[in-house]
Structures are given as C-alpha cells and as structure tokens.
Amino acid sequence: MRRSIEAIWRRRWNHWILRSNGASPQEFPGGGTYYGREAVERYLTQSRAAWAEANSEPERFIIAGNRIVVFVHARVRPKDRSEFQEVSLADVYTFRDGKAVQMRAFADRKEALRWVGATDLIR
C-alpha cells in the first residue's frame, strides 16, 4: 500500500485512484464528496484552478489497518496573490484488495488520526 501512495505522490497517477471516491473538507476549494472517476477528475481540476503555483510533499506515512494517513505539506500561491501560503494537512487513503478505493482530505491532521482510530498518535 505504501508504495502505491508514494507513486501517487510522485505524480504517477494510477487509474485506480481516479476510479475511487473522494471527500474534501468544505473549507477546501471545491470541498465536498465525489463519487466515480469523472467526478474526482473534475474536483482535482477545479480545486487547482485558482492556483498560480503549487507544490505538495508527503511528510509522513501512517498505516492504520486498511488505511494510510499521509501528512502533507503544501505550498500554494493563488493566482491573485504574490505570496505563498504554507498549509499542513492530511490525506487518508482506504484500500480494498490492494487498491485505493477512497481518498479523504483533512484540513486538521488530528482529525484524520481520529477518523482512522489512531488516537494514540495525537499530540
């Protein structure tokens, strides 16, 4: 599972992740729940439309049963600004039969850990 997530972060998007479901917090651009490949692709395109530049890097991978929590550091410059914004967030990938079937984004890393039941890691 970890190699699959690392491949996603290296921009080698596998078709199976785009066939899955996704959820993004309402405070994210385009936040909401998306079902199916086309909806996930629309979300990814629309959510990045306001960015002039963006870079995100995984900082930590946490395996929790059939889920992997990825702590992400993003550096984003919106089209209407000259300064970058630094953002720390978490993505949670759920796997079934070795394939990612869901991705859920969290603006609060602690909430992601709570969602997967890894409360012992919350500091």
JSON list of C-alpha atoms in Angstrom, two decimals, residues 2-118:
[
{"chain": "A", "resi": 2, "resn": "ARG", "atom": "CA", "xyz": [2.74, 2.45, 0.93]},
{"chain": "A", "resi": 3, "resn": "ARG", "atom": "CA", "xyz": [4.42, 2.09, -2.49]},
{"chain": "A", "resi": 4, "resn": "SER", "atom": "CA", "xyz": [1.08, 2.83, -4.15]},
{"chain": "A", "resi": 5, "resn": "ILE", "atom": "CA", "xyz": [0.67, 6.04, -2.16]},
{"chain": "A", "resi": 6, "resn": "GLU", "atom": "CA", "xyz": [4.29, 7.04, -2.81]},
{"chain": "A", "resi": 7, "resn": "ALA", "atom": "CA", "xyz": [3.68, 6.53, -6.55]},
{"chain": "A", "resi": 8, "resn": "ILE", "atom": "CA", "xyz": [0.68, 8.84, -6.38]},
{"chain": "A", "resi": 9, "resn": "TRP", "atom": "CA", "xyz": [2.83, 11.50, -4.72]},
{"chain": "A", "resi": 10, "resn": "ARG", "atom": "CA", "xyz": [5.42, 11.13, -7.45]},
{"chain": "A", "resi": 11, "resn": "ARG", "atom": "CA", "xyz": [2.70, 12.12, -9.96]},
{"chain": "A", "resi": 12, "resn": "ARG", "atom": "CA", "xyz": [2.39, 8.64, -11.41]},
{"chain": "A", "resi": 13, "resn": "TRP", "atom": "CA", "xyz": [-1.38, 8.71, -11.03]},
{"chain": "A", "resi": 14, "resn": "ASN", "atom": "CA", "xyz": [-2.73, 5.19, -11.41]},
{"chain": "A", "resi": 15, "resn": "HIS", "atom": "CA", "xyz": [-6.14, 4.81, -13.00]},
{"chain": "A", "resi": 16, "resn": "TRP", "atom": "CA", "xyz": [-7.49, 3.06, -9.92]},
{"chain": "A", "resi": 17, "resn": "ILE", "atom": "CA", "xyz": [-7.22, 6.08, -7.66]},
{"chain": "A", "resi": 18, "resn": "LEU", "atom": "CA", "xyz": [-9.27, 8.14, -10.10]},
{"chain": "A", "resi": 19, "resn": "ARG", "atom": "CA", "xyz": [-11.95, 5.45, -10.11]},
{"chain": "A", "resi": 20, "resn": "SER", "atom": "CA", "xyz": [-12.40, 5.77, -6.38]},
{"chain": "A", "resi": 21, "resn": "ASN", "atom": "CA", "xyz": [-14.43, 8.09, -4.22]},
{"chain": "A", "resi": 22, "resn": "GLY", "atom": "CA", "xyz": [-13.07, 11.22, -2.63]},
{"chain": "A", "resi": 23, "resn": "ALA", "atom": "CA", "xyz": [-14.02, 13.67, 0.07]},
{"chain": "A", "resi": 24, "resn": "SER", "atom": "CA", "xyz": [-12.53, 17.05, 0.79]},
{"chain": "A", "resi": 25, "resn": "PRO", "atom": "CA", "xyz": [-13.34, 19.41, 3.68]},
{"chain": "A", "resi": 26, "resn": "GLN", "atom": "CA", "xyz": [-15.82, 22.17, 2.90]},
{"chain": "A", "resi": 27, "resn": "GLU", "atom": "CA", "xyz": [-13.12, 24.79, 3.63]},
{"chain": "A", "resi": 28, "resn": "PHE", "atom": "CA", "xyz": [-11.03, 23.43, 0.73]},
{"chain": "A", "resi": 29, "resn": "PRO", "atom": "CA", "xyz": [-11.71, 24.89, -2.72]},
{"chain": "A", "resi": 30, "resn": "GLY", "atom": "CA", "xyz": [-14.43, 22.69, -4.17]},
{"chain": "A", "resi": 31, "resn": "GLY", "atom": "CA", "xyz": [-14.76, 20.82, -0.89]},
{"chain": "A", "resi": 32, "resn": "GLY", "atom": "CA", "xyz": [-17.32, 18.04, -0.80]},
{"chain": "A", "resi": 33, "resn": "THR", "atom": "CA", "xyz": [-17.80, 14.38, -1.63]},
{"chain": "A", "resi": 34, "resn": "TYR", "atom": "CA", "xyz": [-17.16, 12.98, -5.09]},
{"chain": "A", "resi": 35, "resn": "TYR", "atom": "CA", "xyz": [-18.12, 9.58, -6.49]},
{"chain": "A", "resi": 36, "resn": "GLY", "atom": "CA", "xyz": [-16.56, 7.95, -9.53]},
{"chain": "A", "resi": 37, "resn": "ARG", "atom": "CA", "xyz": [-13.67, 8.73, -11.83]},
{"chain": "A", "resi": 38, "resn": "GLU", "atom": "CA", "xyz": [-15.18, 11.67, -13.71]},
{"chain": "A", "resi": 39, "resn": "ALA", "atom": "CA", "xyz": [-16.29, 13.45, -10.54]},
{"chain": "A", "resi": 40, "resn": "VAL", "atom": "CA", "xyz": [-12.87, 13.00, -8.91]},
{"chain": "A", "resi": 41, "resn": "GLU", "atom": "CA", "xyz": [-11.13, 14.30, -12.06]},
{"chain": "A", "resi": 42, "resn": "ARG", "atom": "CA", "xyz": [-13.44, 17.36, -12.14]},
{"chain": "A", "resi": 43, "resn": "TYR", "atom": "CA", "xyz": [-12.70, 18.05, -8.48]},
{"chain": "A", "resi": 44, "resn": "LEU", "atom": "CA", "xyz": [-8.93, 17.81, -9.00]},
{"chain": "A", "resi": 45, "resn": "THR", "atom": "CA", "xyz": [-9.09, 20.18, -11.97]},
{"chain": "A", "resi": 46, "resn": "GLN", "atom": "CA", "xyz": [-11.47, 22.66, -10.34]},
{"chain": "A", "resi": 47, "resn": "SER", "atom": "CA", "xyz": [-9.74, 22.70, -6.94]},
{"chain": "A", "resi": 48, "resn": "ARG", "atom": "CA", "xyz": [-6.44, 23.69, -8.55]},
{"chain": "A", "resi": 49, "resn": "ALA", "atom": "CA", "xyz": [-7.84, 26.28, -10.96]},
{"chain": "A", "resi": 50, "resn": "ALA", "atom": "CA", "xyz": [-7.20, 29.22, -8.59]},
{"chain": "A", "resi": 51, "resn": "TRP", "atom": "CA", "xyz": [-3.53, 28.35, -8.10]},
{"chain": "A", "resi": 52, "resn": "ALA", "atom": "CA", "xyz": [-0.74, 30.07, -9.98]},
{"chain": "A", "resi": 53, "resn": "GLU", "atom": "CA", "xyz": [1.82, 27.72, -8.42]},
{"chain": "A", "resi": 54, "resn": "ALA", "atom": "CA", "xyz": [1.61, 24.80, -6.03]},
{"chain": "A", "resi": 55, "resn": "ASN", "atom": "CA", "xyz": [3.87, 22.18, -4.57]},
{"chain": "A", "resi": 56, "resn": "SER", "atom": "CA", "xyz": [2.98, 19.47, -2.09]},
{"chain": "A", "resi": 57, "resn": "GLU", "atom": "CA", "xyz": [5.18, 16.89, -0.45]},
{"chain": "A", "resi": 58, "resn": "PRO", "atom": "CA", "xyz": [4.37, 13.99, 1.84]},
{"chain": "A", "resi": 59, "resn": "GLU", "atom": "CA", "xyz": [5.97, 14.36, 5.26]},
{"chain": "A", "resi": 60, "resn": "ARG", "atom": "CA", "xyz": [4.86, 11.18, 6.98]},
{"chain": "A", "resi": 61, "resn": "PHE", "atom": "CA", "xyz": [3.01, 7.94, 6.19]},
{"chain": "A", "resi": 62, "resn": "ILE", "atom": "CA", "xyz": [0.99, 6.22, 8.94]},
{"chain": "A", "resi": 63, "resn": "ILE", "atom": "CA", "xyz": [-0.53, 2.80, 8.32]},
{"chain": "A", "resi": 64, "resn": "ALA", "atom": "CA", "xyz": [-3.79, 2.22, 10.21]},
{"chain": "A", "resi": 65, "resn": "GLY", "atom": "CA", "xyz": [-5.38, -1.08, 9.22]},
{"chain": "A", "resi": 66, "resn": "ASN", "atom": "CA", "xyz": [-6.57, -0.81, 5.61]},
{"chain": "A", "resi": 67, "resn": "ARG", "atom": "CA", "xyz": [-5.90, 2.94, 5.56]},
{"chain": "A", "resi": 68, "resn": "ILE", "atom": "CA", "xyz": [-2.81, 5.07, 5.11]},
{"chain": "A", "resi": 69, "resn": "VAL", "atom": "CA", "xyz": [-2.69, 8.57, 6.56]},
{"chain": "A", "resi": 70, "resn": "VAL", "atom": "CA", "xyz": [-0.36, 10.87, 4.65]},
{"chain": "A", "resi": 71, "resn": "PHE", "atom": "CA", "xyz": [0.72, 14.08, 6.36]},
{"chain": "A", "resi": 72, "resn": "VAL", "atom": "CA", "xyz": [1.19, 16.62, 3.59]},
{"chain": "A", "resi": 73, "resn": "HIS", "atom": "CA", "xyz": [2.93, 19.98, 3.47]},
{"chain": "A", "resi": 74, "resn": "ALA", "atom": "CA", "xyz": [1.62, 22.18, 0.67]},
{"chain": "A", "resi": 75, "resn": "ARG", "atom": "CA", "xyz": [2.98, 25.48, -0.58]},
{"chain": "A", "resi": 76, "resn": "VAL", "atom": "CA", "xyz": [0.44, 27.30, -2.72]},
{"chain": "A", "resi": 77, "resn": "ARG", "atom": "CA", "xyz": [0.37, 30.67, -4.45]},
{"chain": "A", "resi": 78, "resn": "PRO", "atom": "CA", "xyz": [-3.11, 31.72, -5.56]},
{"chain": "A", "resi": 79, "resn": "LYS", "atom": "CA", "xyz": [-3.37, 33.50, -8.92]},
{"chain": "A", "resi": 80, "resn": "ASP", "atom": "CA", "xyz": [-4.45, 36.75, -7.26]},
{"chain": "A", "resi": 81, "resn": "ARG", "atom": "CA", "xyz": [-1.51, 36.92, -4.82]},
{"chain": "A", "resi": 82, "resn": "SER", "atom": "CA", "xyz": [2.26, 37.21, -4.94]},
{"chain": "A", "resi": 83, "resn": "GLU", "atom": "CA", "xyz": [2.92, 35.42, -1.64]},
{"chain": "A", "resi": 84, "resn": "PHE", "atom": "CA", "xyz": [2.81, 31.70, -0.99]},
{"chain": "A", "resi": 85, "resn": "GLN", "atom": "CA", "xyz": [0.61, 30.08, 1.64]},
{"chain": "A", "resi": 86, "resn": "GLU", "atom": "CA", "xyz": [2.01, 27.20, 3.70]},
{"chain": "A", "resi": 87, "resn": "VAL", "atom": "CA", "xyz": [-0.51, 24.51, 4.57]},
{"chain": "A", "resi": 88, "resn": "SER", "atom": "CA", "xyz": [-0.23, 21.35, 6.67]},
{"chain": "A", "resi": 89, "resn": "LEU", "atom": "CA", "xyz": [-2.97, 18.81, 6.02]},
{"chain": "A", "resi": 90, "resn": "ALA", "atom": "CA", "xyz": [-3.63, 15.08, 5.81]},
{"chain": "A", "resi": 91, "resn": "ASP", "atom": "CA", "xyz": [-4.97, 12.74, 3.17]},
{"chain": "A", "resi": 92, "resn": "VAL", "atom": "CA", "xyz": [-6.33, 9.32, 4.12]},
{"chain": "A", "resi": 93, "resn": "TYR", "atom": "CA", "xyz": [-6.39, 6.53, 1.53]},
{"chain": "A", "resi": 94, "resn": "THR", "atom": "CA", "xyz": [-8.57, 3.47, 2.09]},
{"chain": "A", "resi": 95, "resn": "PHE", "atom": "CA", "xyz": [-7.54, 0.22, 0.40]},
{"chain": "A", "resi": 96, "resn": "ARG", "atom": "CA", "xyz": [-9.53, -2.85, -0.57]},
{"chain": "A", "resi": 97, "resn": "ASP", "atom": "CA", "xyz": [-7.98, -5.85, -2.33]},
{"chain": "A", "resi": 98, "resn": "GLY", "atom": "CA", "xyz": [-4.72, -3.93, -2.71]},
{"chain": "A", "resi": 99, "resn": "LYS", "atom": "CA", "xyz": [-6.29, -0.96, -4.50]},
{"chain": "A", "resi": 100, "resn": "ALA", "atom": "CA", "xyz": [-7.16, 2.51, -3.26]},
{"chain": "A", "resi": 101, "resn": "VAL", "atom": "CA", "xyz": [-10.94, 2.86, -3.21]},
{"chain": "A", "resi": 102, "resn": "GLN", "atom": "CA", "xyz": [-11.30, 6.13, -1.32]},
{"chain": "A", "resi": 103, "resn": "MET", "atom": "CA", "xyz": [-9.33, 9.29, -0.56]},
{"chain": "A", "resi": 104, "resn": "ARG", "atom": "CA", "xyz": [-10.43, 11.70, 2.10]},
{"chain": "A", "resi": 105, "resn": "ALA", "atom": "CA", "xyz": [-8.66, 15.01, 2.77]},
{"chain": "A", "resi": 106, "resn": "PHE", "atom": "CA", "xyz": [-8.47, 16.65, 6.18]},
{"chain": "A", "resi": 107, "resn": "ALA", "atom": "CA", "xyz": [-7.55, 20.24, 6.97]},
{"chain": "A", "resi": 108, "resn": "ASP", "atom": "CA", "xyz": [-6.76, 19.09, 10.54]},
{"chain": "A", "resi": 109, "resn": "ARG", "atom": "CA", "xyz": [-4.22, 16.29, 10.88]},
{"chain": "A", "resi": 110, "resn": "LYS", "atom": "CA", "xyz": [-5.54, 15.33, 14.32]},
{"chain": "A", "resi": 111, "resn": "GLU", "atom": "CA", "xyz": [-9.00, 14.84, 12.84]},
{"chain": "A", "resi": 112, "resn": "ALA", "atom": "CA", "xyz": [-7.52, 12.46, 10.25]},
{"chain": "A", "resi": 113, "resn": "LEU", "atom": "CA", "xyz": [-5.89, 10.42, 13.02]},
{"chain": "A", "resi": 114, "resn": "ARG", "atom": "CA", "xyz": [-9.18, 10.35, 14.95]},
{"chain": "A", "resi": 115, "resn": "TRP", "atom": "CA", "xyz": [-11.04, 9.24, 11.80]},
{"chain": "A", "resi": 116, "resn": "VAL", "atom": "CA", "xyz": [-8.76, 6.19, 11.36]},
{"chain": "A", "resi": 117, "resn": "GLY", "atom": "CA", "xyz": [-8.76, 5.39, 15.08]},
{"chain": "A", "resi": 118, "resn": "ALA", "atom": "CA", "xyz": [-5.09, 6.27, 15.65]}
]
